CSV table of C-alpha atoms and ligand atoms in Angstrom, one decimal:
chain,number,residue,atom,x,y,z
Q,1,MET,CA,4.0,6.5,-16.5
Q,2,LEU,CA,2.3,7.1,-12.9
Q,3,LEU,CA,5.1,5.5,-10.9
Q,4,GLN,CA,8.7,4.9,-11.8
Q,5,VAL,CA,11.4,3.1,-9.9
Q,6,GLU,CA,14.7,3.3,-11.2
Q,7,GLY,CA,17.7,1.4,-10.0
Q,8,VAL,CA,16.7,1.6,-6.2
Q,9,SER,CA,19.1,0.0,-3.6
Q,10,LYS,CA,18.7,-0.3,0.0
Q,11,GLN,CA,21.5,-1.6,2.2
Q,12,PHE,CA,20.8,-1.6,6.1
Q,13,HIS,CA,23.4,-0.9,8.7
Q,14,ASN,CA,23.5,-4.5,9.5
Q,15,SER,CA,24.6,-4.9,5.9
Q,16,VAL,CA,21.7,-6.5,4.9
Q,17,HIS,CA,21.0,-5.7,1.0
Q,18,ALA,CA,17.3,-5.4,1.3
Q,19,LEU,CA,16.9,-4.1,-2.4
Q,20,ARG,CA,19.4,-4.4,-5.3
Q,21,ASP,CA,19.1,-2.4,-8.4
Q,22,VAL,CA,15.2,-2.3,-8.5
Q,23,SER,CA,13.5,-1.1,-11.7
Q,24,PHE,CA,10.0,-1.2,-12.8
Q,25,SER,CA,7.1,1.1,-13.6
Q,26,VAL,CA,3.3,1.4,-12.9
Q,27,GLU,CA,0.8,2.7,-15.2
Q,28,LYS,CA,-2.2,4.6,-14.0
Q,29,GLY,CA,-5.2,2.2,-13.2
Q,30,ALA,CA,-3.1,-1.0,-12.8
Q,31,PHE,CA,-3.3,-3.4,-10.0
Q,32,VAL,CA,0.1,-4.7,-9.5
Q,33,SER,CA,1.2,-7.2,-6.9
Q,34,VAL,CA,4.8,-7.5,-5.4
Q,35,ILE,CA,5.3,-11.1,-4.5
Q,36,GLY,CA,8.0,-13.2,-2.9
Q,37,PRO,CA,9.3,-15.0,0.2
Q,38,SER,CA,9.5,-13.2,3.6
Q,39,GLY,CA,12.7,-11.2,3.8
Q,40,ALA,CA,12.6,-10.3,-0.2
Q,41,GLY,CA,12.4,-6.7,0.3
Q,42,LYS,CA,8.9,-6.2,-0.3
Q,43,SER,CA,8.1,-4.0,2.8
Q,44,THR,CA,11.4,-2.1,2.2
Q,45,LEU,CA,10.1,-1.3,-1.1
Q,46,ILE,CA,7.0,0.1,0.1
Q,47,ARG,CA,8.4,2.0,2.8
Q,48,ILE,CA,10.8,3.9,0.2
Q,49,LEU,CA,7.8,4.4,-2.1
Q,50,ASN,CA,5.7,6.2,0.8
Q,51,GLY,CA,8.7,8.0,2.1
Q,52,SER,CA,9.1,6.3,5.5
Q,53,GLU,CA,12.6,5.0,4.5
Q,54,ARG,CA,15.4,6.5,1.9
Q,55,CYS,CA,17.0,4.6,-0.5
Q,56,ASP,CA,20.8,4.6,-0.9
Q,57,SER,CA,20.8,5.0,-4.6
Q,58,GLY,CA,18.4,5.2,-7.5
Q,59,SER,CA,15.1,7.2,-8.0
Q,60,VAL,CA,11.5,7.0,-7.4
Q,61,LEU,CA,9.3,9.3,-9.9
Q,62,LEU,CA,5.9,10.2,-9.4
Q,63,GLY,CA,4.2,11.4,-12.7
Q,64,GLY,CA,7.7,12.0,-13.7
Q,65,VAL,CA,8.8,14.0,-10.9
Q,66,PRO,CA,11.7,12.4,-8.8
Q,67,LEU,CA,10.6,12.4,-5.2
Q,68,GLU,CA,13.9,12.6,-3.7
Q,69,ARG,CA,14.9,15.7,-5.6
Q,70,ALA,CA,11.5,17.7,-5.1
Q,71,ARG,CA,11.9,20.6,-2.4
Q,72,SER,CA,10.5,19.6,0.9
Q,73,GLY,CA,7.0,21.4,0.3
Q,74,ARG,CA,6.7,19.7,-3.2
Q,75,ARG,CA,7.9,16.4,-1.8
Q,76,ARG,CA,5.2,16.5,1.0
Q,77,ALA,CA,2.5,17.1,-1.7
Q,78,LEU,CA,3.7,14.5,-3.9
Q,79,GLN,CA,4.1,11.9,-1.1
Q,80,LYS,CA,0.5,12.7,0.0
Q,81,GLN,CA,-0.6,11.3,-3.3
Q,82,ILE,CA,0.7,8.1,-2.4
Q,83,GLY,CA,-1.6,6.2,0.2
Q,84,THR,CA,-0.8,3.2,2.3
Q,85,ILE,CA,-2.6,0.4,4.0
Q,86,TYR,CA,-1.0,-1.9,6.3
Q,87,GLN,CA,-1.4,-5.5,7.6
Q,88,ASP,CA,-2.0,-4.3,11.1
Q,89,PHE,CA,-4.4,-1.4,9.8
Q,90,ALA,CA,-2.5,1.2,11.9
Q,91,LEU,CA,-5.7,2.8,13.2
Q,92,VAL,CA,-6.3,4.7,16.3
Q,93,GLU,CA,-8.4,1.8,18.3
Q,94,ASN,CA,-10.0,4.1,20.9
Q,95,VAL,CA,-11.8,6.6,18.6
Q,96,SER,CA,-14.5,6.1,16.0
Q,97,ALA,CA,-14.3,4.7,12.5
Q,98,LEU,CA,-15.4,8.3,11.2
Q,99,GLN,CA,-12.6,10.0,13.4
Q,100,ASN,CA,-10.0,7.9,12.1
Q,101,VAL,CA,-11.0,8.6,8.4
Q,102,LEU,CA,-11.3,12.3,9.3
Q,103,HIS,CA,-7.7,12.4,10.9
Q,104,ALA,CA,-6.4,11.8,7.4
Q,105,ALA,CA,-7.5,15.3,6.7
Q,106,LEU,CA,-5.4,16.8,9.6
Q,107,PRO,CA,-2.3,17.5,7.6
Q,108,ASP,CA,-4.2,19.9,5.3
Q,109,MET,CA,-5.7,21.7,8.2
Q,110,ARG,CA,-4.0,24.7,10.0
Q,111,GLY,CA,-4.1,26.1,13.4
Q,112,LEU,CA,-7.2,26.2,15.8
Q,113,PRO,CA,-9.4,23.9,13.7
Q,114,ALA,CA,-6.9,21.2,13.4
Q,115,ALA,CA,-5.7,21.5,17.1
Q,116,LEU,CA,-9.4,21.5,18.0
Q,117,GLY,CA,-10.4,18.6,15.3
Q,118,LEU,CA,-13.0,20.8,13.9
Q,119,PHE,CA,-13.2,19.2,10.5
Q,120,GLY,CA,-16.3,21.1,9.2
Q,121,LYS,CA,-19.3,19.9,7.4
Q,122,ALA,CA,-17.7,19.3,4.1
Q,123,ARG,CA,-14.9,17.0,5.4
Q,124,ARG,CA,-17.4,15.1,7.6
Q,125,ALA,CA,-19.8,14.4,4.7
Q,126,GLU,CA,-16.8,13.2,2.5
Q,127,ALA,CA,-15.7,10.7,5.4
Q,128,LEU,CA,-19.1,9.5,5.7
Q,129,ALA,CA,-19.5,9.0,1.9
Q,130,LEU,CA,-16.2,7.0,2.2
Q,131,LEU,CA,-17.4,5.0,4.9
Q,132,GLU,CA,-20.4,4.2,2.7
Q,133,ARG,CA,-18.1,3.2,-0.1
Q,134,VAL,CA,-16.5,0.6,2.0
Q,135,GLU,CA,-19.9,-0.5,3.2
Q,136,LEU,CA,-19.4,0.6,6.7
Q,137,TRP,CA,-22.1,3.3,7.0
Q,138,ASP,CA,-23.5,1.8,10.0
Q,139,LYS,CA,-20.4,1.6,11.9
Q,140,ALA,CA,-19.3,5.3,11.6
Q,141,GLU,CA,-19.6,6.2,15.3
Q,142,GLU,CA,-18.4,2.8,16.6
Q,143,PRO,CA,-14.9,2.7,18.2
Q,144,VAL,CA,-12.6,1.0,16.0
Q,145,ARG,CA,-11.6,-1.5,18.7
Q,146,ASP,CA,-14.9,-2.8,18.5
Q,147,LEU,CA,-14.8,-3.6,14.8
Q,148,SER,CA,-13.8,-7.0,13.2
Q,149,GLY,CA,-10.3,-7.2,11.2
Q,150,GLY,CA,-12.1,-6.9,8.0
Q,151,GLN,CA,-14.0,-4.0,9.1
Q,152,LYS,CA,-10.7,-2.3,10.4
Q,153,GLN,CA,-9.2,-2.9,7.0
Q,154,ARG,CA,-12.1,-1.1,5.3
Q,155,VAL,CA,-11.8,1.9,7.9
Q,156,SER,CA,-8.1,2.2,6.8
Q,157,ILE,CA,-9.0,2.1,2.9
Q,158,ALA,CA,-11.5,4.9,3.7
Q,159,ARG,CA,-8.9,6.6,5.5
Q,160,ALA,CA,-6.5,6.2,2.7
Q,161,LEU,CA,-9.0,7.4,0.2
Q,162,MET,CA,-9.8,10.6,2.2
Q,163,ARG,CA,-6.3,11.9,1.0
Q,164,HIS,CA,-7.3,11.5,-2.8
Q,165,PRO,CA,-4.2,9.3,-3.5
Q,166,VAL,CA,-3.3,8.6,-7.1
Q,167,ILE,CA,-1.7,5.3,-6.0
Q,168,LEU,CA,-2.6,3.1,-3.1
Q,169,LEU,CA,0.2,0.9,-1.4
Q,170,ALA,CA,-1.2,-2.2,0.4
Q,171,ASP,CA,1.5,-4.0,2.6
Q,172,GLU,CA,0.3,-7.4,3.1
Q,173,PRO,CA,-3.4,-6.0,3.4
Q,174,VAL,CA,-5.1,-9.5,4.2
Q,175,ALA,CA,-2.3,-11.4,5.9
Q,176,SER,CA,-4.1,-10.8,9.3
Q,177,LEU,CA,-7.4,-11.6,8.0
Q,178,ASP,CA,-9.3,-15.2,7.6
Q,179,PRO,CA,-9.3,-16.3,3.8
Q,180,VAL,CA,-13.1,-15.2,3.4
Q,181,THR,CA,-12.6,-11.8,4.7
Q,182,GLY,CA,-9.4,-11.4,2.9
Q,183,ARG,CA,-11.0,-12.0,-0.3
Q,184,GLN,CA,-13.8,-9.5,0.6
Q,185,ILE,CA,-11.0,-6.7,1.0
Q,186,LEU,CA,-9.2,-7.7,-2.2
Q,187,GLU,CA,-12.7,-7.5,-4.1
Q,188,LEU,CA,-13.1,-4.0,-2.6
Q,189,LEU,CA,-9.7,-3.0,-3.9
Q,190,LYS,CA,-10.4,-4.5,-7.4
Q,191,ASP,CA,-13.6,-2.5,-7.4
Q,192,LEU,CA,-11.9,0.7,-6.8
Q,193,GLN,CA,-9.6,0.1,-9.3
Q,194,ARG,CA,-12.0,-1.0,-12.0
Q,195,GLN,CA,-14.7,1.7,-10.9
Q,196,GLU,CA,-12.8,4.4,-9.8
Q,197,GLY,CA,-9.6,4.0,-11.8
Q,198,LEU,CA,-7.6,3.6,-8.5
Q,199,THR,CA,-3.9,2.4,-9.1
Q,200,VAL,CA,-3.0,-0.4,-6.4
Q,201,LEU,CA,0.4,-1.7,-5.8
Q,202,MET,CA,0.1,-4.5,-3.3
Q,203,ASN,CA,2.6,-6.7,-1.3
Q,204,SER,CA,1.9,-10.2,-0.7
Q,205,HIS,CA,3.6,-13.5,0.0
Q,206,ASN,CA,0.3,-15.0,-1.0
Q,207,LEU,CA,0.8,-16.2,-4.7
Q,208,GLU,CA,-2.8,-17.5,-5.1
Q,209,LEU,CA,-4.5,-14.3,-4.2
Q,210,SER,CA,-2.1,-12.1,-5.9
Q,211,ARG,CA,-2.5,-13.9,-9.2
Q,212,ALA,CA,-6.5,-13.8,-8.7
Q,213,TYR,CA,-6.7,-10.1,-8.1
Q,214,SER,CA,-3.6,-8.4,-10.0
Q,215,ASP,CA,-3.1,-7.6,-13.6
Q,216,ARG,CA,0.6,-8.0,-13.2
Q,217,LEU,CA,3.1,-9.4,-10.8
Q,218,LEU,CA,6.7,-8.3,-9.7
Q,219,GLY,CA,8.7,-11.2,-8.2
Q,220,LEU,CA,11.3,-10.1,-5.5
Q,221,ARG,CA,13.9,-12.4,-4.5
Q,222,GLU,CA,16.7,-11.4,-2.2
Q,223,GLY,CA,16.2,-8.0,-3.3
Q,224,ARG,CA,16.2,-8.3,-6.8
Q,225,ILE,CA,13.4,-8.3,-9.5
Q,226,VAL,CA,13.4,-11.7,-10.9
Q,227,TYR,CA,9.9,-11.8,-12.5
Q,228,ASP,CA,7.8,-8.7,-14.2
Q,229,GLY,CA,5.0,-10.1,-16.1
Q,230,PRO,CA,1.3,-11.0,-16.4
Q,231,ALA,CA,-0.5,-12.4,-13.2
Q,232,ASP,CA,-1.9,-15.4,-15.3
Q,233,ALA,CA,1.5,-16.5,-16.4
Q,234,ASP,CA,2.1,-20.3,-16.3
Q,235,PRO,CA,2.9,-21.0,-12.6
Q,236,ALA,CA,6.2,-22.7,-13.5
Q,237,GLN,CA,7.4,-19.4,-14.7
Q,238,LEU,CA,6.9,-18.1,-11.2
Q,239,GLU,CA,8.7,-20.7,-9.4
Q,240,LYS,CA,11.9,-19.1,-9.7
Q,241,ILE,CA,10.6,-16.4,-7.4
Q,242,TYR,CA,10.5,-19.0,-4.6
Q,243,ALA,CA,13.5,-20.9,-5.5
Q,244,ARG,CA,16.1,-20.7,-2.9
Q,245,GLY,CA,19.1,-18.8,-3.8
Q,246,GLN,CA,22.8,-20.4,-4.3
Q,247,GLU,CA,23.9,-18.4,-1.1
Q,248,GLU,CA,21.2,-20.0,1.0
Q,249,THR,CA,21.8,-23.6,-0.2
Q,250,PRO,CA,23.7,-25.6,2.6
Z,316,ADP,P1,9.7,-8.8,3.2
Z,316,ADP,O1,8.7,-7.6,3.3
Z,316,ADP,O2,9.8,-9.3,1.8
Z,316,ADP,O3,9.5,-9.9,4.1
Z,316,ADP,P2,11.8,-6.8,4.2
Z,316,ADP,O4,11.7,-5.6,3.3
Z,316,ADP,O5,10.9,-6.8,5.5
Z,316,ADP,O6,11.3,-8.2,3.4
Z,316,ADP,O7,13.1,-7.3,4.6
Z,316,ADP,C1,14.1,-7.3,3.6
Z,316,ADP,C2,15.6,-7.6,4.2
Z,316,ADP,O8,15.9,-6.4,5.1
Z,316,ADP,C3,15.4,-8.9,5.5
Z,316,ADP,O9,16.6,-9.3,5.3
Z,316,ADP,C4,15.3,-7.9,6.7
Z,316,ADP,O10,15.6,-8.5,7.7
Z,316,ADP,C5,16.2,-6.6,6.6
Z,316,ADP,N1,15.5,-5.4,7.0
Z,316,ADP,C6,14.4,-4.8,7.0
Z,316,ADP,N2,14.1,-4.0,7.7
Z,316,ADP,C7,15.3,-3.6,8.3
Z,316,ADP,C8,16.0,-2.7,9.2
Z,316,ADP,N3,15.1,-1.6,9.6
Z,316,ADP,N4,17.1,-2.9,9.7
Z,316,ADP,C9,17.9,-4.1,9.5
Z,316,ADP,N5,17.4,-4.9,8.5
Z,316,ADP,C10,16.2,-4.7,7.9
């Protein structure tokens, strides 16, 4: 199994239980969407998976290796295999699309070349090929601030791919985009899954889009997994994900 999440819990200092005993696994090449209402714990889960947040208990295993128990060098190597794209793109706006993609290579570079941003011909060629893959070959030298939202998300996908991830986490990747552009981005992620075997774990509050592009859905509600099954399930089966909890009923 590519990714295993075992009994992961997370409570914040304000005593909010963001995740409660969450367990699931993702096999290589799958497109899985984590769905659920706002506040369900979706972003917290992604932050724990990409190492920007620590869980209180439980384990995350990548290729069978528990991330939290790996030594720091090994952990960095494992974490590097988990790419993330975000709703707000998280790009450097005043540099070019190409520079943004190249920046993904910086952690693998040493000393002077890294300090001077001397990426070398091979990395430049790879970054350009990735921009071509996301259909932005003609925008490589444009500053990101001049690109549309959909183009920015394409740059961020190319940047994530530059690190050769075994799994791509997508945190509400189309929530800032208009519906047509959003679908184009999801088509691209779907193509990368189908043609290049990329594994995708996407967070979304949009049930319709998640059903259309995923193989499998994970329903999160109040920090718990309340559904784990096929994306084409009867909608009635998915209602419990959005049903209001007892504690919220007035
Ligand atoms: P979602 O992505 O599904 O909207 P989140 O993971 O952002 O949900 O949030 C889950 C719960 O944890 C919410 O109640 C949220 O307010 C709380 N939460 C998230 N991050 C923090 C934080 N850094 N500090 C305190 N509470 C947080």
